[in-house]
């Protein structure tokens, strides 16, 4: 099975056109945050470290997580 997601092809995030179509980048991140993340991602891709990072988070449960919290259950 081929994996076409950005997780397995992180170089797609180096393309500004791709980032502009992702709401987190387009609406929530500042230009400085994007530039810093872009530089780190490019460095990790260039050094091959990205493979180690992707493998570290490999799982069979999907790549999205939803957390439901109940304020009354927070312990001090």
PDB file of C-alpha atoms in Angstrom:
ATOM      1  CA  UNK A   1       0.000   0.000   0.000  1.00  0.00           C
ATOM      2  CA  UNK A   2       1.362   3.384  -0.948  1.00  0.00           C
ATOM      3  CA  UNK A   3       1.029   6.197   1.506  1.00  0.00           C
ATOM      4  CA  UNK A   4       0.319   9.562  -0.060  1.00  0.00           C
ATOM      5  CA  UNK A   5      -0.130  11.712   3.017  1.00  0.00           C
ATOM      6  CA  UNK A   6       2.144  14.540   4.057  1.00  0.00           C
ATOM      7  CA  UNK A   7       3.347  12.378   6.922  1.00  0.00           C
ATOM      8  CA  UNK A   8       5.087  10.113   4.428  1.00  0.00           C
ATOM      9  CA  UNK A   9       5.924  12.901   1.966  1.00  0.00           C
ATOM     10  CA  UNK A  10       6.675  15.872   4.251  1.00  0.00           C
ATOM     11  CA  UNK A  11       8.386  17.737   1.430  1.00  0.00           C
ATOM     12  CA  UNK A  12       4.921  18.766   0.220  1.00  0.00           C
ATOM     13  CA  UNK A  13       4.726  21.146   3.198  1.00  0.00           C
ATOM     14  CA  UNK A  14       7.682  23.078   1.779  1.00  0.00           C
ATOM     15  CA  UNK A  15       5.344  24.218  -1.020  1.00  0.00           C
ATOM     16  CA  UNK A  16       3.600  27.462  -0.079  1.00  0.00           C
ATOM     17  CA  UNK A  17       0.629  26.512  -2.273  1.00  0.00           C
ATOM     18  CA  UNK A  18       0.079  23.364  -0.216  1.00  0.00           C
ATOM     19  CA  UNK A  19       0.397  25.224   3.094  1.00  0.00           C
ATOM     20  CA  UNK A  20      -2.058  27.927   1.995  1.00  0.00           C
ATOM     21  CA  UNK A  21      -4.701  25.227   1.486  1.00  0.00           C
ATOM     22  CA  UNK A  22      -4.375  23.905   5.049  1.00  0.00           C
ATOM     23  CA  UNK A  23      -6.491  25.884   7.493  1.00  0.00           C
ATOM     24  CA  UNK A  24      -4.024  25.576  10.385  1.00  0.00           C
ATOM     25  CA  UNK A  25      -1.332  27.266   8.333  1.00  0.00           C
ATOM     26  CA  UNK A  26      -3.654  29.706   6.593  1.00  0.00           C
ATOM     27  CA  UNK A  27      -5.641  30.842   9.635  1.00  0.00           C
ATOM     28  CA  UNK A  28      -3.829  30.076  12.867  1.00  0.00           C
ATOM     29  CA  UNK A  29      -0.069  30.270  12.394  1.00  0.00           C
ATOM     30  CA  UNK A  30       1.933  33.462  12.250  1.00  0.00           C
ATOM     31  CA  UNK A  31       4.388  34.100   9.438  1.00  0.00           C
ATOM     32  CA  UNK A  32       7.276  33.756  11.924  1.00  0.00           C
ATOM     33  CA  UNK A  33       6.014  30.364  13.156  1.00  0.00           C
ATOM     34  CA  UNK A  34       5.636  29.106   9.607  1.00  0.00           C
ATOM     35  CA  UNK A  35       9.107  30.313   8.615  1.00  0.00           C
ATOM     36  CA  UNK A  36      10.731  28.676  11.666  1.00  0.00           C
ATOM     37  CA  UNK A  37       8.854  25.417  11.116  1.00  0.00           C
ATOM     38  CA  UNK A  38       9.636  25.457   7.400  1.00  0.00           C
ATOM     39  CA  UNK A  39      13.361  25.823   8.125  1.00  0.00           C
ATOM     40  CA  UNK A  40      13.341  23.002  10.697  1.00  0.00           C
ATOM     41  CA  UNK A  41      11.379  20.699   8.398  1.00  0.00           C
ATOM     42  CA  UNK A  42      13.715  21.429   5.470  1.00  0.00           C
ATOM     43  CA  UNK A  43      16.732  20.686   7.689  1.00  0.00           C
ATOM     44  CA  UNK A  44      15.200  17.412   8.929  1.00  0.00           C
ATOM     45  CA  UNK A  45      14.433  16.357   5.353  1.00  0.00           C
ATOM     46  CA  UNK A  46      17.935  17.288   4.141  1.00  0.00           C
ATOM     47  CA  UNK A  47      19.676  15.387   6.946  1.00  0.00           C
ATOM     48  CA  UNK A  48      17.363  12.372   6.743  1.00  0.00           C
ATOM     49  CA  UNK A  49      16.254  12.865  10.360  1.00  0.00           C
ATOM     50  CA  UNK A  50      12.651  13.097   9.138  1.00  0.00           C
ATOM     51  CA  UNK A  51      12.605   9.325   8.626  1.00  0.00           C
ATOM     52  CA  UNK A  52      13.453   8.780  12.296  1.00  0.00           C
ATOM     53  CA  UNK A  53      10.712  11.209  13.335  1.00  0.00           C
ATOM     54  CA  UNK A  54       8.069   9.598  11.096  1.00  0.00           C
ATOM     55  CA  UNK A  55       8.993   6.121  12.329  1.00  0.00           C
ATOM     56  CA  UNK A  56       8.821   7.254  15.960  1.00  0.00           C
ATOM     57  CA  UNK A  57       5.148   8.156  15.552  1.00  0.00           C
ATOM     58  CA  UNK A  58       4.099   5.146  13.460  1.00  0.00           C
ATOM     59  CA  UNK A  59       0.852   3.544  14.624  1.00  0.00           C
ATOM     60  CA  UNK A  60      -2.201   1.696  13.342  1.00  0.00           C
ATOM     61  CA  UNK A  61      -4.709   3.965  15.059  1.00  0.00           C
ATOM     62  CA  UNK A  62      -4.719   6.858  12.616  1.00  0.00           C
ATOM     63  CA  UNK A  63      -2.981  10.196  12.746  1.00  0.00           C
ATOM     64  CA  UNK A  64      -5.698  12.405  14.162  1.00  0.00           C
ATOM     65  CA  UNK A  65      -6.672  12.603  17.800  1.00  0.00           C
ATOM     66  CA  UNK A  66      -9.692  14.190  19.398  1.00  0.00           C
ATOM     67  CA  UNK A  67      -9.605  14.879  23.106  1.00  0.00           C
ATOM     68  CA  UNK A  68     -12.723  15.485  25.129  1.00  0.00           C
ATOM     69  CA  UNK A  69     -12.027  16.991  28.520  1.00  0.00           C
ATOM     70  CA  UNK A  70     -14.297  17.509  31.473  1.00  0.00           C
ATOM     71  CA  UNK A  71     -13.281  20.492  33.563  1.00  0.00           C
ATOM     72  CA  UNK A  72     -14.667  18.802  36.670  1.00  0.00           C
ATOM     73  CA  UNK A  73     -12.182  15.941  36.357  1.00  0.00           C
ATOM     74  CA  UNK A  74      -9.042  18.086  36.416  1.00  0.00           C
ATOM     75  CA  UNK A  75      -6.962  17.220  39.455  1.00  0.00           C
ATOM     76  CA  UNK A  76      -4.570  19.589  41.233  1.00  0.00           C
TER      77      UNK A  76
END
